[in-house]
Amino acid sequence: MNLFGLAIGFIALAIIGLGFFWVIRGEYYFGVLWWPYILGFGLLLILSSLFIASVWGSALLGIVGASLAWGSTELKDQSRRAELGWYPVNQKPKPQPPLANKIKKLKAPNL
Amino acid sequence: MELNWLGVIAALATFLSIWLGHVGVRKIEARSPTIWLPTMIVLALGLAFEIGALLTSSIGLSAALGITGMILLWDALEFSRQQKRVQKGHAPANPKNLRHARILATYPSATTIDWLNRQPGNNSLTPKIDDPSSQENIR
């Protein structure tokens, strides 16, 4: 019996569940333009998991990184949901990320 | 130093399973005449993956099966949640599916319009319809 997969699967589900929360809050306070930084941070976590010898540490870092990468692709849909009135819209101006003008020219990923 | 690939395996299992579920649940729910059948199949698949995760001695395979299985179990629940989104008009109804045609006839909020299929900042509430054959189905 190998309980590792079952346990890490449960934890993955919880981390993905947190994604629902931070995507909604993140879009509300920061906006869709921050997506390249969230995607980059997620990929950085996955990359750094290669250098973690601990089984649990490496697996958790990979899952958190993948969940952040997925969430970055959800921000566009979330901003549409807010525009459509399905979620509250933040009337305050959103902080602009570095290189905001360049990011505006990119197509936000949406899988 | 030796690289530990377990994190990358866990990351790929997480990202690809979420992606597959995200796209798959929508596509299957839109086409399936019932939701209980795909729910049961995906439930069984998720349980099978978890049993596989318990039985394998490989830590990488156990992680991949465990994560994918849990996401499949979540996807099984999502078929019902997706049907509710169709009823609310938050996901487009497929008029060729009899179950969805009934939803369109019963729920005034149901629509064939995919409201999310547009760029943010496009605030006009008149959607652009790509498929002219779907025009007659707009409510």
Short mmCIF file of C-alpha atoms in Angstrom, two decimals:
data_model
loop_
_atom_site.label_atom_id
_atom_site.label_comp_id
_atom_site.label_asym_id
_atom_site.label_seq_id
_atom_site.Cartn_x
_atom_site.Cartn_y
_atom_site.Cartn_z
CA MET A 1 0.00 0.00 0.00
CA ASN A 2 1.35 3.38 -1.05
CA LEU A 3 -0.63 6.20 0.57
CA PHE A 4 1.55 8.96 -0.93
CA GLY A 5 -0.50 9.44 -4.11
CA LEU A 6 -3.82 9.57 -2.26
CA ALA A 7 -2.49 12.07 0.28
CA ILE A 8 -0.81 14.30 -2.30
CA GLY A 9 -4.00 14.11 -4.43
CA PHE A 10 -6.10 15.43 -1.52
CA ILE A 11 -3.63 18.25 -0.91
CA ALA A 12 -3.58 19.07 -4.65
CA LEU A 13 -7.39 19.39 -4.57
CA ALA A 14 -7.14 21.80 -1.60
CA ILE A 15 -4.47 23.91 -3.35
CA ILE A 16 -6.58 24.03 -6.53
CA GLY A 17 -9.57 25.03 -4.35
CA LEU A 18 -7.54 27.99 -3.07
CA GLY A 19 -7.12 28.95 -6.74
CA PHE A 20 -10.85 29.77 -7.00
CA PHE A 21 -10.35 32.25 -4.15
CA TRP A 22 -7.15 33.98 -5.26
CA VAL A 23 -8.18 34.27 -8.94
CA ILE A 24 -11.36 36.13 -7.90
CA ARG A 25 -9.56 38.36 -5.37
CA GLY A 26 -6.51 38.84 -7.60
CA GLU A 27 -8.59 39.96 -10.57
CA TYR A 28 -10.59 42.30 -8.29
CA TYR A 29 -7.61 44.08 -6.72
CA PHE A 30 -4.84 43.70 -9.34
CA GLY A 31 -6.52 42.94 -12.66
CA VAL A 32 -5.82 40.67 -15.60
CA LEU A 33 -2.58 42.45 -16.65
CA TRP A 34 -0.54 40.73 -13.92
CA TRP A 35 -0.93 37.32 -15.64
CA PRO A 36 2.67 37.06 -17.03
CA TYR A 37 4.13 37.54 -13.54
CA ILE A 38 1.86 34.91 -11.98
CA LEU A 39 2.61 32.48 -14.82
CA GLY A 40 6.34 33.18 -14.48
CA PHE A 41 6.27 32.73 -10.70
CA GLY A 42 4.42 29.41 -11.11
CA LEU A 43 6.97 28.16 -13.65
CA LEU A 44 9.80 29.30 -11.36
CA LEU A 45 8.34 27.25 -8.50
CA ILE A 46 8.08 24.17 -10.74
CA LEU A 47 11.67 24.67 -11.89
CA SER A 48 12.94 25.09 -8.32
CA SER A 49 11.16 21.85 -7.28
CA LEU A 50 13.85 20.04 -9.32
CA PHE A 51 16.41 21.07 -6.70
CA ILE A 52 14.38 20.05 -3.61
CA ALA A 53 15.49 16.63 -2.42
CA SER A 54 12.47 16.15 -0.11
CA VAL A 55 9.68 14.08 -1.70
CA TRP A 56 6.91 16.14 -0.10
CA GLY A 57 8.65 19.48 -0.66
CA SER A 58 9.26 18.84 -4.35
CA ALA A 59 5.73 17.53 -5.02
CA LEU A 60 4.04 20.42 -3.14
CA LEU A 61 6.17 23.02 -4.91
CA GLY A 62 5.24 21.48 -8.27
CA ILE A 63 1.51 21.47 -7.44
CA VAL A 64 1.50 25.07 -6.16
CA GLY A 65 3.46 26.16 -9.26
CA ALA A 66 1.06 24.38 -11.63
CA SER A 67 -1.96 25.82 -9.81
CA LEU A 68 -0.54 29.37 -10.12
CA ALA A 69 0.20 28.78 -13.83
CA TRP A 70 -3.39 27.59 -14.38
CA GLY A 71 -4.81 30.51 -12.39
CA SER A 72 -2.92 32.98 -14.59
CA THR A 73 -4.90 31.64 -17.58
CA GLU A 74 -8.19 32.09 -15.63
CA LEU A 75 -7.77 35.84 -15.01
CA LYS A 76 -9.11 36.79 -18.44
CA ASP A 77 -12.33 34.79 -17.97
CA GLN A 78 -12.67 36.20 -14.45
CA SER A 79 -12.44 39.79 -15.69
CA ARG A 80 -15.18 38.98 -18.24
CA ARG A 81 -17.33 37.49 -15.46
CA ALA A 82 -16.93 40.72 -13.48
CA GLU A 83 -17.78 42.84 -16.55
CA LEU A 84 -20.90 40.75 -17.09
CA GLY A 85 -22.03 41.45 -13.53
CA TRP A 86 -21.55 37.87 -12.35
CA TYR A 87 -18.92 39.10 -9.87
CA PRO A 88 -18.39 42.53 -8.25
CA VAL A 89 -16.32 45.07 -10.19
CA ASN A 90 -13.69 47.08 -8.30
CA GLN A 91 -14.24 50.75 -9.18
CA LYS A 92 -10.82 51.79 -7.79
CA PRO A 93 -7.97 51.99 -10.32
CA LYS A 94 -5.89 48.82 -10.44
CA PRO A 95 -2.12 48.95 -9.89
CA GLN A 96 -0.32 48.65 -13.22
CA PRO A 97 2.31 45.91 -13.45
CA PRO A 98 5.81 46.67 -14.78
CA LEU A 99 5.78 46.73 -18.62
CA ALA A 100 1.97 47.09 -18.61
CA ASN A 101 1.95 48.58 -22.11
CA LYS A 102 3.85 45.62 -23.53
CA ILE A 103 1.56 43.14 -21.70
CA LYS A 104 -1.52 44.86 -23.16
CA LYS A 105 -0.25 43.94 -26.64
CA LEU A 106 -0.03 40.26 -25.70
CA LYS A 107 -3.06 38.01 -25.85
CA ALA A 108 -3.89 36.86 -22.31
CA PRO A 109 -3.77 33.04 -22.26
CA ASN A 110 -7.12 31.35 -21.88
CA LEU A 111 -7.18 27.58 -22.20
CA MET B 1 23.59 17.22 -7.78
CA GLU B 2 20.78 14.93 -8.77
CA LEU B 3 17.55 16.54 -9.93
CA ASN B 4 14.29 15.52 -8.23
CA TRP B 5 11.69 15.17 -11.00
CA LEU B 6 8.78 14.43 -8.64
CA GLY B 7 7.76 18.11 -8.50
CA VAL B 8 7.66 18.35 -12.30
CA ILE B 9 5.61 15.13 -12.48
CA ALA B 10 3.17 16.52 -9.87
CA ALA B 11 3.01 19.86 -11.72
CA LEU B 12 2.27 18.22 -15.09
CA ALA B 13 -0.40 15.95 -13.53
CA THR B 14 -2.01 18.98 -11.88
CA PHE B 15 -1.93 21.35 -14.87
CA LEU B 16 -2.91 18.81 -17.55
CA SER B 17 -5.72 17.28 -15.44
CA ILE B 18 -7.23 20.69 -14.67
CA TRP B 19 -7.01 21.61 -18.37
CA LEU B 20 -8.54 18.33 -19.52
CA GLY B 21 -11.34 18.61 -16.96
CA HIS B 22 -12.00 22.28 -17.74
CA VAL B 23 -12.44 21.60 -21.46
CA GLY B 24 -13.80 18.04 -21.20
CA VAL B 25 -16.62 18.71 -18.72
CA ARG B 26 -17.94 21.58 -20.90
CA LYS B 27 -17.76 19.58 -24.13
CA ILE B 28 -19.25 16.38 -22.70
CA GLU B 29 -22.00 18.17 -20.74
CA ALA B 30 -23.00 20.06 -23.90
CA ARG B 31 -23.32 16.87 -25.95
CA SER B 32 -24.43 14.16 -23.51
CA PRO B 33 -28.19 13.35 -23.40
CA THR B 34 -27.88 12.70 -19.63
CA ILE B 35 -25.48 13.95 -16.99
CA TRP B 36 -25.64 10.87 -14.77
CA LEU B 37 -23.82 8.68 -17.29
CA PRO B 38 -20.68 10.86 -17.70
CA THR B 39 -20.78 11.52 -13.94
CA MET B 40 -20.69 7.77 -13.21
CA ILE B 41 -17.98 7.04 -15.81
CA VAL B 42 -15.67 9.81 -14.55
CA LEU B 43 -16.39 8.82 -10.92
CA ALA B 44 -15.37 5.22 -11.69
CA LEU B 45 -12.28 6.44 -13.56
CA GLY B 46 -11.26 8.65 -10.62
CA LEU B 47 -11.68 5.78 -8.15
CA ALA B 48 -9.68 3.46 -10.44
CA PHE B 49 -6.83 6.03 -10.55
CA GLU B 50 -6.83 6.26 -6.74
CA ILE B 51 -6.70 2.46 -6.42
CA GLY B 52 -3.79 2.48 -8.88
CA ALA B 53 -2.07 5.17 -6.76
CA LEU B 54 -2.42 2.91 -3.70
CA LEU B 55 -1.11 -0.20 -5.43
CA THR B 56 1.97 1.12 -7.26
CA SER B 57 5.32 1.11 -5.51
CA SER B 58 6.62 3.96 -7.71
CA ILE B 59 6.37 7.29 -5.86
CA GLY B 60 6.15 9.28 -9.13
CA LEU B 61 3.37 7.13 -10.58
CA SER B 62 1.54 7.19 -7.24
CA ALA B 63 1.63 11.01 -7.20
CA ALA B 64 0.51 11.32 -10.85
CA LEU B 65 -2.37 8.83 -10.39
CA GLY B 66 -3.37 10.30 -7.01
CA ILE B 67 -3.53 13.90 -8.30
CA THR B 68 -5.23 13.03 -11.62
CA GLY B 69 -7.72 10.75 -9.82
CA MET B 70 -8.75 13.45 -7.32
CA ILE B 71 -9.25 15.96 -10.13
CA LEU B 72 -11.36 13.38 -12.02
CA LEU B 73 -13.50 12.90 -8.89
CA TRP B 74 -14.01 16.68 -8.79
CA ASP B 75 -14.84 16.68 -12.52
CA ALA B 76 -17.59 14.09 -11.83
CA LEU B 77 -19.30 16.71 -9.62
CA GLU B 78 -18.70 19.43 -12.21
CA PHE B 79 -21.17 17.89 -14.71
CA SER B 80 -24.05 18.92 -12.38
CA ARG B 81 -22.47 22.32 -11.73
CA GLN B 82 -22.03 22.88 -15.47
CA GLN B 83 -25.72 22.07 -16.09
CA LYS B 84 -26.62 24.72 -13.47
CA ARG B 85 -24.41 27.25 -15.33
CA VAL B 86 -26.32 26.46 -18.52
CA GLN B 87 -29.63 26.99 -16.67
CA LYS B 88 -28.39 30.38 -15.41
CA GLY B 89 -27.10 31.40 -18.86
CA HIS B 90 -23.50 31.54 -17.63
CA ALA B 91 -22.55 28.76 -20.07
CA PRO B 92 -24.07 28.40 -23.56
CA ALA B 93 -26.82 25.85 -24.18
CA ASN B 94 -26.53 23.50 -27.15
CA PRO B 95 -29.97 23.47 -28.81
CA LYS B 96 -29.12 20.23 -30.65
CA ASN B 97 -28.94 18.46 -27.27
CA LEU B 98 -32.51 17.54 -26.19
CA ARG B 99 -31.67 18.05 -22.50
CA HIS B 100 -30.36 21.53 -23.29
CA ALA B 101 -33.34 22.26 -25.56
CA ARG B 102 -35.57 21.49 -22.55
CA ILE B 103 -33.45 23.83 -20.39
CA LEU B 104 -33.83 26.58 -23.03
CA ALA B 105 -37.62 26.05 -22.96
CA THR B 106 -37.85 25.97 -19.14
CA TYR B 107 -35.30 28.53 -17.90
CA PRO B 108 -35.74 32.13 -19.14
CA SER B 109 -32.10 32.88 -18.21
CA ALA B 110 -30.71 30.07 -20.42
CA THR B 111 -29.10 31.18 -23.70
CA THR B 112 -27.03 29.87 -26.61
CA ILE B 113 -24.63 32.83 -26.24
CA ASP B 114 -21.15 32.16 -24.86
CA TRP B 115 -20.63 35.37 -22.89
CA LEU B 116 -17.08 34.47 -21.90
CA ASN B 117 -15.88 34.02 -25.47
CA ARG B 118 -14.75 37.66 -25.84
CA GLN B 119 -11.87 39.91 -24.84
CA PRO B 120 -12.10 41.87 -21.57
CA GLY B 121 -12.92 45.54 -22.05
CA ASN B 122 -15.53 44.71 -24.69
CA ASN B 123 -18.47 45.87 -22.64
CA SER B 124 -21.24 46.05 -25.23
CA LEU B 125 -23.77 43.43 -24.24
CA THR B 126 -24.62 42.61 -27.85
CA PRO B 127 -22.47 39.58 -28.49
CA LYS B 128 -20.68 38.88 -31.71
CA ILE B 129 -22.02 35.61 -33.10
CA ASP B 130 -19.45 33.68 -35.11
CA ASP B 131 -21.79 30.94 -36.23
CA PRO B 132 -24.67 32.34 -38.34
CA SER B 133 -26.66 29.10 -37.92
CA SER B 134 -26.94 29.81 -34.21
CA GLN B 135 -28.64 33.18 -34.82
CA GLU B 136 -32.14 31.71 -34.85
CA ASN B 137 -31.55 30.18 -31.45
CA ILE B 138 -30.81 33.44 -29.62
CA ARG B 139 -33.40 34.15 -27.00
#
